[in-house]
Amino acid sequence: MGQAQPDMFLEALSNGPTLAFKDMAMQLLGNLFEYELARRGEALNIFGATSGDTGSAAEYAMRGKKGVRVFMTSPNGRMSPFQQAQMFSLLDENIHNIAIEGVFDDCQDIVKAVSNDLDFKRQYKIGTVNSINWARLLAQVVYYFAGYFQATQSNDQKASFTVPSGNFGNVCAGHVARMMGLPIDRLVVATNENDVLDEFFRTGIYRVRGTADTHETSSPSMDISKASNFERFVFDLLGRDAVQTKAIFGEGLSRQGFFDLSGDPRFAQAATTYGFDSGRSTHADRLKTIQQVFANYGVMIDTHTADGVKVAKEYLKPQVPMIVLETALPIKFAATIVEALGRQPERPPQFEGIEALPKRVQVMKADVDLVKAYIQQHCD
Ligand SMILES: *Cc1c(COP(=O)(O)O)cnc(C)c1O
């Protein structure tokens, strides 16, 4: 673990093949899939949409795995040059990159349309590896135990965690670790300008945003309009009342676009029983935080980790180590690092020159039928 300031630690989680924390859980999943598919004599075609991190972590986890193919759509020309080089330089036969002429939402619409075509899904054994995947969440629980043991000297001590959050997957694993008995003091949810979660923990109101209200920020892996794992925590908050949880997430959300627990006495337990706090940051905060951490400690942090450090500072307590989960390395988001520091981020040696490697990618119009035809062709 590195140090961001005397009482704050950075838990390094981003040294996997795609330089984001998602790698560790995804790598486990790749091996589980291969094992279980072989045991059942089955095959699986993973189909998804990515704006960067998730898709490449999935591809690096599944490359060369028997019984698994990946078909990953991404918006053509919209990922960072580094991210494009990472994904498209994978030449494994079971990995298919499809660059859609459109934006990320066009990719997601195609995935939804295919998911709704049950016959097609069944015939071509289509599955996903999205952030509600329970195996991914389970693997992430380990981060909290590992961080706790490194930052404390005895089991009587508590530690707090700040987690740069989007879909509430990583911090939900922290909640699970706490429920398992890990002595966590506070779990701090850090968001960027897309502050759906911060708003909930401050007010008790969960208000999902429309696509038009979702900001494109310099910590893009946290640009979400609703947090797909959040229901898991609310279920606990409501005393595991499945009927009420279903009601507020189902009809409540789809009819009015929000639910309001501010008047419910159980809402206070989010902060008390479960120890949650939250905060948000802006582009200017990220620049300043990246500058400060670099000037004081000589450590370059990425934009998402910067959201975490900024918010963590608001919740420091004497005697309680604060651990910020590092979620990516700065090289993935070089443009903002240059803006903050006036220099290029460090590039791990294995990534020297990847922009020049041969690429395999299929550019395609945003047309469901074309994508389906491509999958059909490559499934036999
Ligand atoms: C996915 C991701 C996040 C958000 O994690 P969630 O589990 O969706 O809350 C934060 N930072 C980076 C770099 C990511 O890739």
Short mmCIF file of C-alpha atoms and ligand atoms in Angstrom, two decimals:
data_model
loop_
_atom_site.label_atom_id
_atom_site.label_comp_id
_atom_site.label_asym_id
_atom_site.label_seq_id
_atom_site.Cartn_x
_atom_site.Cartn_y
_atom_site.Cartn_z
CA MET A 1 0.00 0.00 0.00
CA GLY A 2 1.14 3.52 -0.72
CA GLN A 3 0.55 6.60 1.35
CA ALA A 4 -1.47 9.61 0.21
CA GLN A 5 -0.92 11.47 3.47
CA PRO A 6 0.10 10.39 6.99
CA ASP A 7 -3.22 8.82 7.99
CA MET A 8 -4.39 7.86 4.52
CA PHE A 9 -3.33 4.80 2.54
CA LEU A 10 -3.77 3.87 -1.09
CA GLU A 11 -4.57 0.21 -1.65
CA ALA A 12 -2.98 -0.75 -4.97
CA LEU A 13 -5.47 -2.84 -6.92
CA SER A 14 -4.66 -1.88 -10.48
CA ASN A 15 -1.66 -3.93 -11.51
CA GLY A 16 -3.59 -6.54 -13.47
CA PRO A 17 -3.51 -6.89 -17.26
CA THR A 18 -5.75 -3.86 -17.98
CA LEU A 19 -4.59 -1.67 -15.08
CA ALA A 20 -7.95 -1.39 -13.32
CA PHE A 21 -9.23 -3.00 -10.10
CA LYS A 22 -11.83 -4.94 -12.11
CA ASP A 23 -9.08 -7.26 -13.34
CA MET A 24 -8.71 -9.25 -10.14
CA ALA A 25 -12.35 -10.31 -9.95
CA MET A 26 -12.60 -10.78 -13.69
CA GLN A 27 -9.54 -13.05 -13.82
CA LEU A 28 -11.18 -15.33 -11.25
CA LEU A 29 -14.38 -15.34 -13.29
CA GLY A 30 -12.51 -16.37 -16.45
CA ASN A 31 -11.13 -19.42 -14.68
CA LEU A 32 -14.47 -20.29 -13.05
CA PHE A 33 -16.22 -20.10 -16.42
CA GLU A 34 -13.68 -22.33 -18.13
CA TYR A 35 -13.85 -24.88 -15.33
CA GLU A 36 -17.63 -25.00 -15.05
CA LEU A 37 -18.33 -24.93 -18.78
CA ALA A 38 -15.97 -27.86 -19.30
CA ARG A 39 -17.63 -29.75 -16.44
CA ARG A 40 -21.06 -29.24 -18.03
CA GLY A 41 -19.84 -29.68 -21.59
CA GLU A 42 -21.34 -26.31 -22.49
CA ALA A 43 -20.26 -23.10 -24.22
CA LEU A 44 -20.97 -19.45 -23.48
CA ASN A 45 -20.89 -16.36 -25.66
CA ILE A 46 -20.39 -13.23 -23.62
CA PHE A 47 -21.96 -10.22 -25.27
CA GLY A 48 -21.59 -6.74 -23.86
CA ALA A 49 -21.07 -3.03 -24.34
CA THR A 50 -18.17 -1.09 -22.91
CA SER A 51 -16.91 2.45 -22.81
CA GLY A 52 -13.50 1.19 -21.65
CA ASP A 53 -12.65 -0.59 -18.42
CA THR A 54 -15.17 -3.40 -18.07
CA GLY A 55 -14.92 -4.67 -21.63
CA SER A 56 -11.17 -4.84 -21.69
CA ALA A 57 -10.97 -6.46 -18.25
CA ALA A 58 -13.47 -9.09 -19.49
CA GLU A 59 -11.54 -9.72 -22.70
CA TYR A 60 -8.22 -10.12 -20.90
CA ALA A 61 -9.87 -12.52 -18.45
CA MET A 62 -11.51 -14.65 -21.15
CA ARG A 63 -8.80 -14.67 -23.83
CA GLY A 64 -7.83 -18.19 -24.74
CA LYS A 65 -10.37 -19.70 -22.34
CA LYS A 66 -12.01 -22.87 -23.67
CA GLY A 67 -15.77 -22.78 -24.14
CA VAL A 68 -15.98 -18.98 -23.94
CA ARG A 69 -16.22 -16.36 -26.68
CA VAL A 70 -16.47 -12.63 -26.11
CA PHE A 71 -18.33 -10.23 -28.41
CA MET A 72 -17.72 -6.72 -27.10
CA THR A 73 -19.24 -3.59 -28.62
CA SER A 74 -17.73 -0.17 -28.00
CA PRO A 75 -18.38 3.27 -29.50
CA ASN A 76 -16.06 3.65 -32.49
CA GLY A 77 -13.26 6.17 -31.86
CA ARG A 78 -14.51 7.23 -28.44
CA MET A 79 -12.28 5.31 -26.07
CA SER A 80 -8.88 6.76 -25.18
CA PRO A 81 -6.10 5.75 -27.64
CA PHE A 82 -4.53 3.66 -24.88
CA GLN A 83 -7.79 1.82 -24.18
CA GLN A 84 -8.36 1.15 -27.88
CA ALA A 85 -4.84 -0.21 -28.21
CA GLN A 86 -5.37 -2.44 -25.17
CA MET A 87 -8.56 -4.00 -26.48
CA PHE A 88 -8.02 -4.14 -30.21
CA SER A 89 -4.52 -5.59 -30.03
CA LEU A 90 -5.96 -8.83 -28.62
CA LEU A 91 -5.69 -11.28 -31.50
CA ASP A 92 -7.08 -14.34 -29.69
CA GLU A 93 -9.58 -16.23 -31.80
CA ASN A 94 -12.26 -16.20 -29.09
CA ILE A 95 -12.21 -12.40 -28.67
CA HIS A 96 -14.33 -10.24 -31.00
CA ASN A 97 -14.21 -6.45 -30.84
CA ILE A 98 -17.09 -4.69 -32.55
CA ALA A 99 -16.70 -0.91 -32.87
CA ILE A 100 -20.14 0.59 -33.36
CA GLU A 101 -20.57 3.81 -35.32
CA GLY A 102 -22.32 5.69 -32.54
CA VAL A 103 -22.07 6.48 -28.84
CA PHE A 104 -22.03 4.18 -25.81
CA ASP A 105 -25.84 4.27 -25.52
CA ASP A 106 -26.15 2.89 -29.06
CA CYS A 107 -24.00 -0.04 -27.97
CA GLN A 108 -26.12 -0.60 -24.88
CA ASP A 109 -29.32 -0.43 -26.91
CA ILE A 110 -27.99 -3.19 -29.15
CA VAL A 111 -27.13 -5.33 -26.14
CA LYS A 112 -30.59 -4.79 -24.70
CA ALA A 113 -32.27 -5.64 -28.01
CA VAL A 114 -30.30 -8.89 -28.24
CA SER A 115 -31.05 -9.72 -24.58
CA ASN A 116 -34.74 -9.25 -25.25
CA ASP A 117 -34.66 -11.69 -28.16
CA LEU A 118 -34.98 -14.81 -26.02
CA ASP A 119 -34.84 -17.25 -28.93
CA PHE A 120 -31.61 -15.77 -30.21
CA LYS A 121 -30.17 -15.66 -26.71
CA ARG A 122 -30.94 -19.31 -26.09
CA GLN A 123 -29.82 -20.52 -29.49
CA TYR A 124 -26.47 -18.73 -29.30
CA LYS A 125 -25.94 -19.16 -25.53
CA ILE A 126 -25.57 -15.42 -24.91
CA GLY A 127 -24.52 -14.30 -21.43
CA THR A 128 -23.03 -11.23 -19.78
CA VAL A 129 -20.36 -10.37 -17.21
CA ASN A 130 -21.81 -7.11 -15.94
CA SER A 131 -21.26 -5.53 -12.57
CA ILE A 132 -24.08 -7.38 -10.77
CA ASN A 133 -22.28 -10.66 -11.36
CA TRP A 134 -22.11 -12.19 -7.88
CA ALA A 135 -18.77 -13.94 -8.44
CA ARG A 136 -17.17 -10.59 -9.27
CA LEU A 137 -18.60 -9.04 -6.15
CA LEU A 138 -17.46 -11.96 -4.03
CA ALA A 139 -13.89 -11.71 -5.28
CA GLN A 140 -13.82 -8.02 -4.37
CA VAL A 141 -14.59 -8.77 -0.72
CA VAL A 142 -10.96 -9.85 -0.44
CA TYR A 143 -9.72 -6.28 -1.11
CA TYR A 144 -11.16 -5.13 2.20
CA PHE A 145 -9.62 -7.90 4.29
CA ALA A 146 -6.25 -7.40 2.58
CA GLY A 147 -6.39 -3.62 3.11
CA TYR A 148 -7.45 -3.97 6.73
CA PHE A 149 -4.60 -6.33 7.61
CA GLN A 150 -2.02 -4.07 5.98
CA ALA A 151 -3.20 -0.85 7.62
CA THR A 152 -3.74 -2.12 11.19
CA GLN A 153 -1.59 -3.70 13.88
CA SER A 154 -4.21 -5.52 15.94
CA ASN A 155 -7.70 -6.90 15.49
CA ASP A 156 -9.07 -4.42 18.04
CA GLN A 157 -8.38 -1.60 15.62
CA LYS A 158 -10.84 -0.34 13.08
CA ALA A 159 -10.14 0.96 9.60
CA SER A 160 -12.23 3.00 7.17
CA PHE A 161 -12.43 2.71 3.40
CA THR A 162 -13.21 5.26 0.71
CA VAL A 163 -14.34 3.76 -2.58
CA PRO A 164 -14.61 5.55 -5.95
CA SER A 165 -18.06 4.34 -6.96
CA GLY A 166 -20.26 3.98 -10.00
CA ASN A 167 -22.42 0.87 -10.00
CA PHE A 168 -21.94 0.31 -6.25
CA GLY A 169 -20.18 -3.00 -6.95
CA ASN A 170 -16.85 -2.40 -5.26
CA VAL A 171 -18.26 -0.68 -2.17
CA CYS A 172 -21.02 -3.32 -1.92
CA ALA A 173 -18.20 -5.83 -1.45
CA GLY A 174 -17.03 -3.62 1.43
CA HIS A 175 -20.50 -3.81 2.92
CA VAL A 176 -20.38 -7.61 2.64
CA ALA A 177 -16.93 -7.68 4.30
CA ARG A 178 -18.33 -5.60 7.16
CA MET A 179 -21.33 -7.92 7.51
CA MET A 180 -18.86 -10.81 7.69
CA GLY A 181 -17.34 -9.17 10.75
CA LEU A 182 -14.40 -7.17 9.41
CA PRO A 183 -13.94 -4.23 11.83
CA ILE A 184 -14.71 -1.45 9.35
CA ASP A 185 -15.50 1.95 10.86
CA ARG A 186 -16.78 3.99 7.90
CA LEU A 187 -17.45 3.01 4.30
CA VAL A 188 -17.24 6.23 2.31
CA VAL A 189 -18.88 6.29 -1.11
CA ALA A 190 -17.10 8.72 -3.45
CA THR A 191 -18.84 9.85 -6.62
CA ASN A 192 -17.98 12.34 -9.34
CA GLU A 193 -20.47 14.84 -10.78
CA ASN A 194 -22.79 11.85 -11.30
CA ASP A 195 -23.84 11.90 -7.68
CA VAL A 196 -26.89 9.61 -7.51
CA LEU A 197 -25.33 7.70 -4.62
CA ASP A 198 -24.02 10.73 -2.74
CA GLU A 199 -27.49 12.24 -2.93
CA PHE A 200 -29.02 9.10 -1.42
CA PHE A 201 -26.62 8.88 1.52
CA ARG A 202 -27.08 12.60 2.25
CA THR A 203 -30.86 12.81 1.84
CA GLY A 204 -32.49 9.37 1.69
CA ILE A 205 -33.75 10.10 -1.81
CA TYR A 206 -32.61 7.85 -4.63
CA ARG A 207 -33.25 9.61 -7.92
CA VAL A 208 -31.99 7.92 -11.08
CA ARG A 209 -30.91 10.22 -13.90
CA GLY A 210 -31.89 10.14 -17.54
CA THR A 211 -29.22 9.62 -20.17
CA ALA A 212 -29.33 13.35 -20.92
CA ASP A 213 -28.58 14.15 -17.26
CA THR A 214 -25.60 11.84 -17.06
CA HIS A 215 -22.43 13.93 -17.18
CA GLU A 216 -19.43 12.91 -19.26
CA THR A 217 -16.59 13.42 -16.82
CA SER A 218 -12.84 12.93 -16.54
CA SER A 219 -13.50 9.87 -14.33
CA PRO A 220 -15.64 8.15 -16.99
CA SER A 221 -15.87 4.72 -15.34
CA MET A 222 -18.03 6.33 -12.67
CA ASP A 223 -20.41 8.03 -15.13
CA ILE A 224 -23.60 6.19 -14.26
CA SER A 225 -27.23 7.24 -14.11
CA LYS A 226 -28.30 4.46 -11.75
CA ALA A 227 -26.23 2.12 -9.61
CA SER A 228 -27.00 -1.46 -10.54
CA ASN A 229 -25.82 -3.08 -7.27
CA PHE A 230 -27.52 -0.61 -4.99
CA GLU A 231 -30.61 -2.77 -4.50
CA ARG A 232 -28.42 -5.26 -2.65
CA PHE A 233 -27.62 -2.75 0.08
CA VAL A 234 -31.15 -1.35 0.28
CA PHE A 235 -32.43 -4.89 0.82
CA ASP A 236 -30.28 -5.08 3.98
CA LEU A 237 -31.25 -1.55 5.00
CA LEU A 238 -34.93 -2.48 4.83
CA GLY A 239 -34.39 -5.43 7.15
CA ARG A 240 -34.25 -7.84 4.19
CA ASP A 241 -37.85 -7.10 3.29
CA ALA A 242 -37.88 -8.48 -0.24
CA VAL A 243 -41.43 -7.33 -0.96
CA GLN A 244 -40.74 -3.71 -0.09
CA THR A 245 -37.37 -3.73 -1.85
CA LYS A 246 -39.02 -5.07 -4.97
CA ALA A 247 -41.77 -2.50 -4.74
CA ILE A 248 -39.53 0.55 -4.51
CA PHE A 249 -37.05 -0.63 -7.15
CA GLY A 250 -39.69 -1.97 -9.48
CA GLU A 251 -42.83 0.13 -9.73
CA GLY A 252 -41.53 3.04 -7.64
CA LEU A 253 -38.49 3.68 -9.76
CA SER A 254 -40.00 3.00 -13.14
CA ARG A 255 -43.12 5.07 -12.47
CA GLN A 256 -41.65 8.12 -10.73
CA GLY A 257 -37.88 7.79 -11.31
CA PHE A 258 -37.09 8.01 -7.59
CA PHE A 259 -37.86 6.65 -4.16
CA ASP A 260 -37.70 8.49 -0.89
CA LEU A 261 -36.63 6.86 2.37
CA SER A 262 -35.89 10.15 4.15
CA GLY A 263 -38.87 9.70 6.47
CA ASP A 264 -38.17 6.02 7.14
CA PRO A 265 -36.41 5.47 10.50
CA ARG A 266 -34.39 2.70 8.88
CA PHE A 267 -32.66 5.25 6.62
CA ALA A 268 -30.66 6.54 9.61
CA GLN A 269 -29.15 3.05 9.88
CA ALA A 270 -27.29 3.56 6.62
CA ALA A 271 -24.99 5.85 8.59
CA THR A 272 -25.26 4.22 12.03
CA THR A 273 -25.60 0.42 11.76
CA TYR A 274 -23.89 0.20 8.38
CA GLY A 275 -21.40 3.06 8.71
CA PHE A 276 -21.90 4.67 5.31
CA ASP A 277 -20.81 8.20 4.42
CA SER A 278 -20.49 9.84 1.02
CA GLY A 279 -19.17 12.76 -0.95
CA ARG A 280 -18.71 13.99 -4.51
CA SER A 281 -16.01 15.68 -6.51
CA THR A 282 -15.70 17.74 -9.66
CA HIS A 283 -13.18 17.98 -12.47
CA ALA A 284 -11.46 20.88 -10.68
CA ASP A 285 -11.24 18.78 -7.48
CA ARG A 286 -9.63 15.93 -9.41
CA LEU A 287 -6.99 18.20 -10.94
CA LYS A 288 -6.18 19.72 -7.56
CA THR A 289 -6.02 16.36 -5.80
CA ILE A 290 -3.78 14.82 -8.48
CA GLN A 291 -1.46 17.83 -8.12
CA GLN A 292 -1.40 17.69 -4.31
CA VAL A 293 -0.72 13.97 -4.05
CA PHE A 294 2.03 14.25 -6.65
CA ALA A 295 3.63 17.32 -5.06
CA ASN A 296 3.56 15.92 -1.52
CA TYR A 297 4.27 12.23 -2.08
CA GLY A 298 5.59 11.89 -5.61
CA VAL A 299 2.74 9.49 -6.40
CA MET A 300 0.64 9.82 -9.55
CA ILE A 301 -2.96 8.80 -9.07
CA ASP A 302 -5.62 8.39 -11.73
CA THR A 303 -8.78 10.47 -11.95
CA HIS A 304 -11.06 7.91 -10.24
CA THR A 305 -8.68 7.38 -7.35
CA ALA A 306 -8.49 11.18 -7.11
CA ASP A 307 -12.27 11.31 -6.57
CA GLY A 308 -11.68 8.90 -3.69
CA VAL A 309 -8.81 10.84 -2.11
CA LYS A 310 -10.73 14.12 -2.33
CA VAL A 311 -13.75 12.68 -0.53
CA ALA A 312 -11.67 10.63 1.96
CA LYS A 313 -10.13 13.85 3.30
CA GLU A 314 -13.56 14.92 4.49
CA TYR A 315 -13.86 11.86 6.76
CA LEU A 316 -10.46 11.45 8.42
CA LYS A 317 -10.56 10.51 12.11
CA PRO A 318 -7.69 10.25 14.58
CA GLN A 319 -6.52 6.67 15.24
CA VAL A 320 -8.54 5.22 12.36
CA PRO A 321 -6.53 4.51 9.23
CA MET A 322 -8.36 5.60 6.06
CA ILE A 323 -7.77 3.32 3.09
CA VAL A 324 -8.61 4.64 -0.38
CA LEU A 325 -9.10 1.95 -3.00
CA GLU A 326 -7.05 2.74 -6.08
CA THR A 327 -9.26 1.75 -9.00
CA ALA A 328 -7.06 2.39 -12.05
CA LEU A 329 -3.59 3.54 -13.07
CA PRO A 330 -3.11 7.06 -14.48
CA ILE A 331 -1.83 5.90 -17.89
CA LYS A 332 -5.41 4.96 -18.81
CA PHE A 333 -6.53 8.56 -18.46
CA ALA A 334 -3.45 10.38 -19.70
CA ALA A 335 -5.16 13.51 -21.02
CA THR A 336 -6.32 14.59 -17.55
CA ILE A 337 -2.95 13.80 -16.00
CA VAL A 338 -1.29 16.06 -18.58
CA GLU A 339 -3.84 18.74 -17.77
CA ALA A 340 -3.10 18.46 -14.05
CA LEU A 341 0.66 17.92 -14.04
CA GLY A 342 1.89 19.09 -17.42
CA ARG A 343 3.54 15.74 -18.05
CA GLN A 344 2.70 12.28 -19.31
CA PRO A 345 1.85 9.59 -16.74
CA GLU A 346 4.29 6.75 -16.22
CA ARG A 347 3.73 3.81 -18.53
CA PRO A 348 4.37 0.31 -17.17
CA PRO A 349 7.09 -1.29 -19.35
CA GLN A 350 4.81 -4.00 -20.76
CA PHE A 351 2.67 -1.27 -22.37
CA GLU A 352 5.48 0.48 -24.27
CA GLY A 353 4.44 0.98 -27.88
CA ILE A 354 1.09 -0.84 -27.70
CA GLU A 355 -0.51 1.78 -29.95
CA ALA A 356 1.61 0.42 -32.82
CA LEU A 357 0.59 -3.25 -32.41
CA PRO A 358 -1.62 -4.92 -35.06
CA LYS A 359 -5.33 -4.52 -34.29
CA ARG A 360 -8.34 -6.75 -34.82
CA VAL A 361 -11.66 -4.90 -34.73
CA GLN A 362 -14.82 -4.97 -36.81
CA VAL A 363 -16.36 -1.54 -37.41
CA MET A 364 -20.14 -1.76 -37.83
CA LYS A 365 -23.22 0.44 -38.21
CA ALA A 366 -25.42 0.69 -35.10
CA ASP A 367 -27.75 -2.00 -36.40
CA VAL A 368 -28.91 -4.94 -34.27
CA ASP A 369 -29.35 -7.25 -37.26
CA LEU A 370 -25.79 -6.69 -38.44
CA VAL A 371 -24.45 -7.47 -34.99
CA LYS A 372 -26.61 -10.59 -34.70
CA ALA A 373 -25.42 -11.78 -38.10
CA TYR A 374 -21.83 -11.29 -37.00
CA ILE A 375 -22.39 -13.34 -33.86
CA GLN A 376 -24.11 -16.10 -35.87
CA GLN A 377 -21.21 -16.27 -38.31
CA HIS A 378 -18.64 -16.59 -35.56
CA CYS A 379 -20.44 -19.13 -33.38
CA ASP A 380 -20.12 -22.21 -35.54
C1 LIG B 1 -15.70 0.34 -12.56
C2 LIG B 1 -14.85 1.43 -12.01
C3 LIG B 1 -15.27 2.20 -10.89
C4 LIG B 1 -16.62 2.03 -10.23
O1 LIG B 1 -16.77 0.80 -9.61
P1 LIG B 1 -18.24 0.25 -9.20
O2 LIG B 1 -18.00 -1.13 -8.75
O3 LIG B 1 -19.05 0.31 -10.48
O4 LIG B 1 -18.79 1.15 -8.17
C5 LIG B 1 -14.40 3.16 -10.40
N1 LIG B 1 -13.21 3.39 -10.99
C6 LIG B 1 -12.77 2.68 -12.05
C7 LIG B 1 -11.45 3.00 -12.65
C8 LIG B 1 -13.57 1.67 -12.60
O5 LIG B 1 -13.14 0.98 -13.67
#
